[in-house]
């Protein structure tokens, strides 16, 4: 695919212009339409036929979930929701609404372009197993309290996905085997990936959902008085998700 055709539907004019300017600098993403009017979204999609829609459904005077339900009927469309209310009704059921990702505002624009590309890769993969892994990892991180939209989330997401899909990597060590894969995928250095995962894990340990931490991580990790290392976190979460038969259901 030569380019990823993208439409932006955002009621914040300043943010919408910033997104347009940033994405127009990329080599493989082309903004083919942009609107700040919730009533114009469907007609714009039918005129431009994009691959990806970036949308904050909370337009003034509009029913966000209903707007998404109408949008999902558009064939072949990947939807990325951007929102300042990650616990609102719009984001309660992202998978049935064919939403690939829910990104919390304020957005890191560098991460936004990565999610656009990731949405395309996800849709182009025919294997149901890989799609199930990505959906399940994203759900687990969300329940733990992580919010997509920053590079530290992206690094952690890819690290856990790699460890779930290739469990043999864990025997070689997360730092030695997993982080180099993530660095190559994200175009980053291994130290940057390691620091990003550590940063998110520190935040989850201090401010994440404690009930979810206890549910996803074994007592050997979560039951300590001190915070385990980020490698232990990635390995433990990946092992737990592999054991979760619902992932393959």
Coordinates of C-alpha atoms in Angstrom, one line a residue, residues 1-248:
X1 CA 0.0 0.0 0.0
X2 CA 1.5 3.3 -1.1
X3 CA -0.4 5.5 1.3
X4 CA -2.8 5.3 4.2
X5 CA -5.8 7.6 3.4
X6 CA -7.0 9.2 6.6
X7 CA -9.9 11.4 7.7
X8 CA -9.9 13.5 10.9
X9 CA -13.1 14.3 12.7
X10 CA -12.3 16.5 15.6
X11 CA -14.4 19.3 17.1
X12 CA -11.3 21.0 18.7
X13 CA -10.1 23.2 15.8
X14 CA -6.7 23.7 17.2
X15 CA -6.0 20.0 17.7
X16 CA -7.5 19.1 14.3
X17 CA -5.1 21.5 12.6
X18 CA -2.2 20.2 14.6
X19 CA -3.0 16.6 13.6
X20 CA -3.3 17.6 10.0
X21 CA 0.0 19.4 9.9
X22 CA 1.8 16.6 11.7
X23 CA 0.4 13.8 9.6
X24 CA 1.0 15.6 6.3
X25 CA 4.8 15.4 7.1
X26 CA 4.8 11.6 7.0
X27 CA 5.6 9.7 3.8
X28 CA 2.9 7.1 4.0
X29 CA -0.1 8.9 5.6
X30 CA -2.3 11.3 3.6
X31 CA -5.1 13.3 5.1
X32 CA -7.9 13.2 2.5
X33 CA -10.5 14.9 4.6
X34 CA -11.0 16.8 7.9
X35 CA -14.1 18.2 9.7
X36 CA -15.1 19.7 12.9
X37 CA -18.8 19.0 12.3
X38 CA -20.3 15.8 13.5
X39 CA -23.1 16.0 11.0
X40 CA -20.7 16.0 8.1
X41 CA -18.6 12.9 9.1
X42 CA -20.6 10.3 7.1
X43 CA -20.8 12.3 3.9
X44 CA -17.1 13.0 4.1
X45 CA -16.3 9.3 4.5
X46 CA -18.4 8.4 1.5
X47 CA -16.7 11.1 -0.6
X48 CA -13.1 10.3 0.4
X49 CA -13.2 6.5 1.1
X50 CA -10.4 6.6 3.7
X51 CA -8.6 3.6 5.2
X52 CA -8.5 5.1 8.7
X53 CA -10.8 7.5 10.6
X54 CA -9.5 9.5 13.5
X55 CA -12.5 10.7 15.5
X56 CA -13.5 12.1 18.8
X57 CA -17.3 11.2 18.8
X58 CA -18.2 13.7 21.5
X59 CA -19.4 16.4 19.1
X60 CA -21.7 19.0 20.7
X61 CA -25.3 18.0 20.4
X62 CA -24.4 14.5 19.0
X63 CA -24.9 11.0 20.4
X64 CA -21.3 9.6 20.2
X65 CA -22.2 5.9 20.5
X66 CA -24.9 6.3 17.9
X67 CA -22.5 8.1 15.5
X68 CA -20.0 5.3 15.9
X69 CA -22.7 2.7 15.2
X70 CA -23.6 4.4 11.9
X71 CA -19.9 4.9 11.0
X72 CA -19.1 1.2 11.5
X73 CA -21.3 0.3 8.5
X74 CA -18.8 1.9 6.2
X75 CA -16.9 -1.0 4.5
X76 CA -13.2 -1.5 5.2
X77 CA -12.9 1.4 7.6
X78 CA -10.5 1.3 10.5
X79 CA -11.6 3.5 13.4
X80 CA -9.3 5.1 16.0
X81 CA -11.2 7.0 18.7
X82 CA -9.5 9.9 20.4
X83 CA -11.2 11.0 23.6
X84 CA -10.8 12.9 26.8
X85 CA -13.2 10.6 28.5
X86 CA -11.8 7.1 28.4
X87 CA -14.5 5.8 30.8
X88 CA -17.4 7.2 29.0
X89 CA -20.1 5.4 27.0
X90 CA -18.4 5.9 23.7
X91 CA -15.5 3.6 24.7
X92 CA -17.3 0.9 26.7
X93 CA -17.5 -1.6 23.8
X94 CA -14.7 -0.8 21.3
X95 CA -14.4 -4.2 19.7
X96 CA -18.1 -4.7 18.7
X97 CA -18.0 -1.1 17.3
X98 CA -15.0 -2.0 15.1
X99 CA -12.8 0.5 16.9
X100 CA -9.2 -0.5 16.6
X101 CA -7.8 1.7 19.4
X102 CA -9.0 4.2 22.0
X103 CA -6.4 7.0 22.5
X104 CA -6.6 9.3 25.5
X105 CA -6.1 13.0 25.1
X106 CA -3.8 14.9 25.3
X107 CA -2.4 13.0 22.3
X108 CA 1.3 12.4 21.5
X109 CA 1.3 13.1 17.8
X110 CA 4.3 10.8 17.2
X111 CA 2.4 8.0 18.7
X112 CA -0.7 8.8 16.7
X113 CA 1.0 8.0 13.4
X114 CA 2.2 4.7 14.8
X115 CA -1.3 3.8 15.7
X116 CA -2.5 4.6 12.2
X117 CA 0.1 2.2 10.8
X118 CA -0.7 -0.4 13.5
X119 CA -4.4 -0.3 12.6
X120 CA -3.6 -1.1 9.0
X121 CA -1.2 -3.9 9.9
X122 CA -3.8 -5.4 12.3
X123 CA -6.6 -5.4 9.6
X124 CA -4.3 -6.9 7.0
X125 CA -3.3 -9.9 9.1
X126 CA -5.6 -12.8 8.2
X127 CA -4.6 -14.9 11.3
X128 CA -7.3 -14.7 13.9
X129 CA -4.8 -15.7 16.6
X130 CA -2.6 -12.6 16.1
X131 CA -5.7 -10.3 16.1
X132 CA -6.9 -12.0 19.3
X133 CA -3.5 -11.4 21.0
X134 CA -3.5 -7.7 20.1
X135 CA -7.0 -7.2 21.2
X136 CA -6.5 -9.1 24.5
X137 CA -3.2 -7.3 25.3
X138 CA -4.8 -3.9 24.6
X139 CA -7.8 -4.8 26.9
X140 CA -5.5 -6.0 29.7
X141 CA -3.4 -2.8 29.6
X142 CA -6.6 -0.8 29.6
X143 CA -8.0 -2.6 32.6
X144 CA -4.7 -2.2 34.4
X145 CA -5.1 1.6 34.0
X146 CA -2.8 2.3 31.0
X147 CA -4.1 4.7 28.4
X148 CA -2.9 4.5 24.8
X149 CA -1.5 7.5 23.0
X150 CA 2.1 7.7 24.3
X151 CA 5.3 5.9 23.2
X152 CA 5.7 4.1 26.5
X153 CA 2.3 2.5 26.0
X154 CA 3.3 1.5 22.4
X155 CA 6.5 -0.1 23.6
X156 CA 4.8 -2.0 26.4
X157 CA 2.0 -3.2 24.1
X158 CA 4.5 -4.6 21.5
X159 CA 6.6 -6.1 24.2
X160 CA 3.7 -8.1 25.8
X161 CA 2.4 -9.1 22.3
X162 CA 5.8 -10.4 21.3
X163 CA 6.1 -12.4 24.6
X164 CA 2.6 -13.8 24.2
X165 CA 3.1 -14.8 20.5
X166 CA 6.7 -16.1 21.0
X167 CA 7.0 -17.4 24.6
X168 CA 10.4 -18.9 23.8
X169 CA 11.7 -15.3 24.0
X170 CA 11.1 -15.2 27.7
X171 CA 13.7 -18.0 28.2
X172 CA 16.3 -15.7 26.7
X173 CA 15.2 -12.7 28.8
X174 CA 12.9 -9.8 28.2
X175 CA 15.7 -7.3 27.9
X176 CA 17.9 -9.4 25.7
X177 CA 15.2 -10.9 23.4
X178 CA 12.0 -8.9 23.5
X179 CA 13.1 -5.3 23.7
X180 CA 15.3 -5.5 20.6
X181 CA 12.3 -6.8 18.6
X182 CA 10.2 -3.9 19.8
X183 CA 13.0 -1.4 19.1
X184 CA 13.2 -2.6 15.5
X185 CA 9.4 -2.5 15.1
X186 CA 9.1 1.0 16.5
X187 CA 12.2 2.5 15.1
X188 CA 13.6 3.2 18.5
X189 CA 16.7 2.3 20.5
X190 CA 16.7 -0.6 23.0
X191 CA 17.4 1.7 26.0
X192 CA 14.5 3.9 24.9
X193 CA 12.2 0.9 24.8
X194 CA 13.4 -0.3 28.2
X195 CA 13.0 3.1 29.8
X196 CA 9.5 3.5 28.2
X197 CA 8.3 0.1 29.6
X198 CA 9.8 0.9 33.0
X199 CA 8.1 4.3 33.0
X200 CA 4.6 2.8 32.3
X201 CA 5.2 0.0 34.8
X202 CA 6.2 2.5 37.5
X203 CA 3.0 4.4 36.9
X204 CA 0.8 1.3 36.9
X205 CA 2.4 0.2 40.2
X206 CA 1.7 3.5 41.9
X207 CA -1.5 4.7 40.2
X208 CA -3.0 1.8 38.3
X209 CA -6.0 -0.3 39.1
X210 CA -4.9 -2.4 42.1
X211 CA -7.7 -5.0 41.6
X212 CA -6.7 -5.5 38.0
X213 CA -3.0 -5.8 38.9
X214 CA -3.8 -8.5 41.4
X215 CA -6.0 -10.2 38.8
X216 CA -3.5 -10.2 36.0
X217 CA -0.2 -10.6 37.8
X218 CA 0.7 -13.5 40.1
X219 CA 1.2 -13.0 43.8
X220 CA 5.0 -13.5 43.2
X221 CA 4.9 -10.3 41.3
X222 CA 2.1 -8.2 42.6
X223 CA 2.2 -9.4 46.2
X224 CA 5.6 -7.8 47.0
X225 CA 6.1 -4.8 49.2
X226 CA 8.6 -3.4 46.6
X227 CA 8.0 -2.9 42.9
X228 CA 9.4 -5.7 40.7
X229 CA 11.4 -4.9 37.6
X230 CA 9.7 -4.1 34.3
X231 CA 11.0 -7.3 32.7
X232 CA 9.2 -9.3 35.4
X233 CA 6.0 -7.3 34.7
X234 CA 6.2 -8.0 30.9
X235 CA 6.9 -11.7 31.5
X236 CA 4.3 -12.3 34.1
X237 CA 1.5 -10.5 32.1
X238 CA 2.4 -12.4 29.0
X239 CA 2.3 -15.8 30.8
X240 CA -1.0 -14.9 32.4
X241 CA -2.6 -13.9 29.0
X242 CA -1.4 -17.1 27.4
X243 CA -3.2 -19.1 30.1
X244 CA -6.4 -17.1 29.5
X245 CA -8.4 -19.4 27.3
X246 CA -10.8 -16.5 26.5
X247 CA -8.0 -15.0 24.3
X248 CA -8.6 -17.7 21.7

